[in-house]
Amino acid sequence: MLLPTKGVSTQRALVTVGSELLEALETPKSVSALWEQYIARVQNQGRTDHITFDWFSLALASLFAINLVEWAPSGHLRRASVS
């Protein structure tokens, strides 16, 4: 699930989805804006992998768990500050 396996393609692995979400967080965004941007990117690339909002949420939770994203004072998501 976290890494690609026989049952989880490389494009659907949470590590891959998480890295794409980090790329999209160049500027702080709401969760819904991040989701919409991610879906648009997948469709524009012509990818056939289907990512549900639940899977997106798991990838986002993984990023929170390893302190790569945080909430900005404005209530938007942003990349975590490196101390």
mmCIF file with all atom_site columns, C-alpha atoms in Angstrom:
data_model
loop_
_atom_site.group_PDB
_atom_site.id
_atom_site.type_symbol
_atom_site.label_atom_id
_atom_site.label_alt_id
_atom_site.label_comp_id
_atom_site.label_asym_id
_atom_site.label_entity_id
_atom_site.label_seq_id
_atom_site.pdbx_PDB_ins_code
_atom_site.Cartn_x
_atom_site.Cartn_y
_atom_site.Cartn_z
_atom_site.occupancy
_atom_site.B_iso_or_equiv
_atom_site.pdbx_formal_charge
_atom_site.auth_seq_id
_atom_site.auth_comp_id
_atom_site.auth_asym_id
_atom_site.auth_atom_id
_atom_site.pdbx_PDB_model_num
ATOM 1  C CA . MET A 1 1  ? 0.000   0.000  0.000   1.00 0.00 ? 1  MET A CA 1
ATOM 2  C CA . LEU A 1 2  ? 2.699   2.460  0.964   1.00 0.00 ? 2  LEU A CA 1
ATOM 3  C CA . LEU A 1 3  ? 5.116   1.096  -1.611  1.00 0.00 ? 3  LEU A CA 1
ATOM 4  C CA . PRO A 1 4  ? 4.350   -0.512 -4.981  1.00 0.00 ? 4  PRO A CA 1
ATOM 5  C CA . THR A 1 5  ? 3.498   -4.209 -4.757  1.00 0.00 ? 5  THR A CA 1
ATOM 6  C CA . LYS A 1 6  ? 2.002   -6.881 -6.942  1.00 0.00 ? 6  LYS A CA 1
ATOM 7  C CA . GLY A 1 7  ? -1.463  -5.480 -6.140  1.00 0.00 ? 7  GLY A CA 1
ATOM 8  C CA . VAL A 1 8  ? -0.597  -1.755 -6.046  1.00 0.00 ? 8  VAL A CA 1
ATOM 9  C CA . SER A 1 9  ? 0.861   -0.113 -9.135  1.00 0.00 ? 9  SER A CA 1
ATOM 10 C CA . THR A 1 10 ? 3.701   2.365  -8.917  1.00 0.00 ? 10 THR A CA 1
ATOM 11 C CA . GLN A 1 11 ? 1.351   5.241  -9.783  1.00 0.00 ? 11 GLN A CA 1
ATOM 12 C CA . ARG A 1 12 ? -1.090  4.301  -6.980  1.00 0.00 ? 12 ARG A CA 1
ATOM 13 C CA . ALA A 1 13 ? 1.474   3.724  -4.211  1.00 0.00 ? 13 ALA A CA 1
ATOM 14 C CA . LEU A 1 14 ? 1.018   6.172  -1.358  1.00 0.00 ? 14 LEU A CA 1
ATOM 15 C CA . VAL A 1 15 ? 4.661   7.210  -1.646  1.00 0.00 ? 15 VAL A CA 1
ATOM 16 C CA . THR A 1 16 ? 4.127   8.217  -5.276  1.00 0.00 ? 16 THR A CA 1
ATOM 17 C CA . VAL A 1 17 ? 0.849   10.006 -4.605  1.00 0.00 ? 17 VAL A CA 1
ATOM 18 C CA . GLY A 1 18 ? 2.414   11.769 -1.606  1.00 0.00 ? 18 GLY A CA 1
ATOM 19 C CA . SER A 1 19 ? 5.367   12.977 -3.658  1.00 0.00 ? 19 SER A CA 1
ATOM 20 C CA . GLU A 1 20 ? 3.004   14.384 -6.279  1.00 0.00 ? 20 GLU A CA 1
ATOM 21 C CA . LEU A 1 21 ? 1.064   16.181 -3.548  1.00 0.00 ? 21 LEU A CA 1
ATOM 22 C CA . LEU A 1 22 ? 4.265   17.711 -2.190  1.00 0.00 ? 22 LEU A CA 1
ATOM 23 C CA . GLU A 1 23 ? 5.111   18.966 -5.671  1.00 0.00 ? 23 GLU A CA 1
ATOM 24 C CA . ALA A 1 24 ? 1.694   20.598 -5.884  1.00 0.00 ? 24 ALA A CA 1
ATOM 25 C CA . LEU A 1 25 ? 2.176   22.378 -2.558  1.00 0.00 ? 25 LEU A CA 1
ATOM 26 C CA . GLU A 1 26 ? 4.529   25.038 -3.905  1.00 0.00 ? 26 GLU A CA 1
ATOM 27 C CA . THR A 1 27 ? 2.105   27.512 -2.396  1.00 0.00 ? 27 THR A CA 1
ATOM 28 C CA . PRO A 1 28 ? -0.357  26.864 0.454   1.00 0.00 ? 28 PRO A CA 1
ATOM 29 C CA . LYS A 1 29 ? -3.663  25.370 -0.714  1.00 0.00 ? 29 LYS A CA 1
ATOM 30 C CA . SER A 1 30 ? -6.897  24.112 0.746   1.00 0.00 ? 30 SER A CA 1
ATOM 31 C CA . VAL A 1 31 ? -7.430  20.363 0.788   1.00 0.00 ? 31 VAL A CA 1
ATOM 32 C CA . SER A 1 32 ? -10.138 20.642 -1.867  1.00 0.00 ? 32 SER A CA 1
ATOM 33 C CA . ALA A 1 33 ? -7.922  22.780 -4.134  1.00 0.00 ? 33 ALA A CA 1
ATOM 34 C CA . LEU A 1 34 ? -5.093  20.252 -3.766  1.00 0.00 ? 34 LEU A CA 1
ATOM 35 C CA . TRP A 1 35 ? -7.485  17.397 -4.610  1.00 0.00 ? 35 TRP A CA 1
ATOM 36 C CA . GLU A 1 36 ? -8.818  19.190 -7.692  1.00 0.00 ? 36 GLU A CA 1
ATOM 37 C CA . GLN A 1 37 ? -5.299  20.027 -8.882  1.00 0.00 ? 37 GLN A CA 1
ATOM 38 C CA . TYR A 1 38 ? -4.180  16.433 -8.368  1.00 0.00 ? 38 TYR A CA 1
ATOM 39 C CA . ILE A 1 39 ? -7.139  14.978 -10.318 1.00 0.00 ? 39 ILE A CA 1
ATOM 40 C CA . ALA A 1 40 ? -6.620  17.491 -13.151 1.00 0.00 ? 40 ALA A CA 1
ATOM 41 C CA . ARG A 1 41 ? -2.935  16.551 -13.329 1.00 0.00 ? 41 ARG A CA 1
ATOM 42 C CA . VAL A 1 42 ? -3.715  12.830 -13.504 1.00 0.00 ? 42 VAL A CA 1
ATOM 43 C CA . GLN A 1 43 ? -6.273  13.408 -16.262 1.00 0.00 ? 43 GLN A CA 1
ATOM 44 C CA . ASN A 1 44 ? -3.956  15.709 -18.247 1.00 0.00 ? 44 ASN A CA 1
ATOM 45 C CA . GLN A 1 45 ? -1.240  13.068 -18.169 1.00 0.00 ? 45 GLN A CA 1
ATOM 46 C CA . GLY A 1 46 ? -3.709  10.536 -19.557 1.00 0.00 ? 46 GLY A CA 1
ATOM 47 C CA . ARG A 1 47 ? -3.077  8.151  -16.681 1.00 0.00 ? 47 ARG A CA 1
ATOM 48 C CA . THR A 1 48 ? -5.541  5.355  -16.168 1.00 0.00 ? 48 THR A CA 1
ATOM 49 C CA . ASP A 1 49 ? -4.915  4.825  -12.460 1.00 0.00 ? 49 ASP A CA 1
ATOM 50 C CA . HIS A 1 50 ? -7.972  5.719  -10.432 1.00 0.00 ? 50 HIS A CA 1
ATOM 51 C CA . ILE A 1 51 ? -7.261  7.481  -7.147  1.00 0.00 ? 51 ILE A CA 1
ATOM 52 C CA . THR A 1 52 ? -10.220 7.947  -4.832  1.00 0.00 ? 52 THR A CA 1
ATOM 53 C CA . PHE A 1 53 ? -10.474 10.713 -2.269  1.00 0.00 ? 53 PHE A CA 1
ATOM 54 C CA . ASP A 1 54 ? -9.908  8.068  0.427   1.00 0.00 ? 54 ASP A CA 1
ATOM 55 C CA . TRP A 1 55 ? -6.584  7.115  -1.165  1.00 0.00 ? 55 TRP A CA 1
ATOM 56 C CA . PHE A 1 56 ? -5.671  10.802 -1.514  1.00 0.00 ? 56 PHE A CA 1
ATOM 57 C CA . SER A 1 57 ? -6.485  11.262 2.188   1.00 0.00 ? 57 SER A CA 1
ATOM 58 C CA . LEU A 1 58 ? -4.250  8.337  3.147   1.00 0.00 ? 58 LEU A CA 1
ATOM 59 C CA . ALA A 1 59 ? -1.367  9.844  1.182   1.00 0.00 ? 59 ALA A CA 1
ATOM 60 C CA . LEU A 1 60 ? -1.954  13.196 2.869   1.00 0.00 ? 60 LEU A CA 1
ATOM 61 C CA . ALA A 1 61 ? -2.108  11.537 6.307   1.00 0.00 ? 61 ALA A CA 1
ATOM 62 C CA . SER A 1 62 ? 1.204   9.833  5.529   1.00 0.00 ? 62 SER A CA 1
ATOM 63 C CA . LEU A 1 63 ? 2.759   13.219 4.780   1.00 0.00 ? 63 LEU A CA 1
ATOM 64 C CA . PHE A 1 64 ? 1.447   14.564 8.089   1.00 0.00 ? 64 PHE A CA 1
ATOM 65 C CA . ALA A 1 65 ? 2.791   11.502 9.934   1.00 0.00 ? 65 ALA A CA 1
ATOM 66 C CA . ILE A 1 66 ? 6.328   12.139 8.716   1.00 0.00 ? 66 ILE A CA 1
ATOM 67 C CA . ASN A 1 67 ? 6.043   15.919 9.228   1.00 0.00 ? 67 ASN A CA 1
ATOM 68 C CA . LEU A 1 68 ? 6.323   16.940 5.586   1.00 0.00 ? 68 LEU A CA 1
ATOM 69 C CA . VAL A 1 69 ? 3.131   19.026 5.552   1.00 0.00 ? 69 VAL A CA 1
ATOM 70 C CA . GLU A 1 70 ? 1.498   21.281 8.110   1.00 0.00 ? 70 GLU A CA 1
ATOM 71 C CA . TRP A 1 71 ? -1.353  23.731 8.479   1.00 0.00 ? 71 TRP A CA 1
ATOM 72 C CA . ALA A 1 72 ? -0.575  27.347 7.693   1.00 0.00 ? 72 ALA A CA 1
ATOM 73 C CA . PRO A 1 73 ? -2.063  30.024 9.986   1.00 0.00 ? 73 PRO A CA 1
ATOM 74 C CA . SER A 1 74 ? -4.527  30.746 7.166   1.00 0.00 ? 74 SER A CA 1
ATOM 75 C CA . GLY A 1 75 ? -5.909  27.195 7.470   1.00 0.00 ? 75 GLY A CA 1
ATOM 76 C CA . HIS A 1 76 ? -4.351  25.995 4.232   1.00 0.00 ? 76 HIS A CA 1
ATOM 77 C CA . LEU A 1 77 ? -1.930  23.119 3.758   1.00 0.00 ? 77 LEU A CA 1
ATOM 78 C CA . ARG A 1 78 ? 1.704   23.909 3.134   1.00 0.00 ? 78 ARG A CA 1
ATOM 79 C CA . ARG A 1 79 ? 5.036   22.135 3.076   1.00 0.00 ? 79 ARG A CA 1
ATOM 80 C CA . ALA A 1 80 ? 6.440   21.866 6.573   1.00 0.00 ? 80 ALA A CA 1
ATOM 81 C CA . SER A 1 81 ? 9.143   24.304 7.613   1.00 0.00 ? 81 SER A CA 1
ATOM 82 C CA . VAL A 1 82 ? 12.508  22.646 7.929   1.00 0.00 ? 82 VAL A CA 1
ATOM 83 C CA . SER A 1 83 ? 14.214  23.576 11.170  1.00 0.00 ? 83 SER A CA 1
#
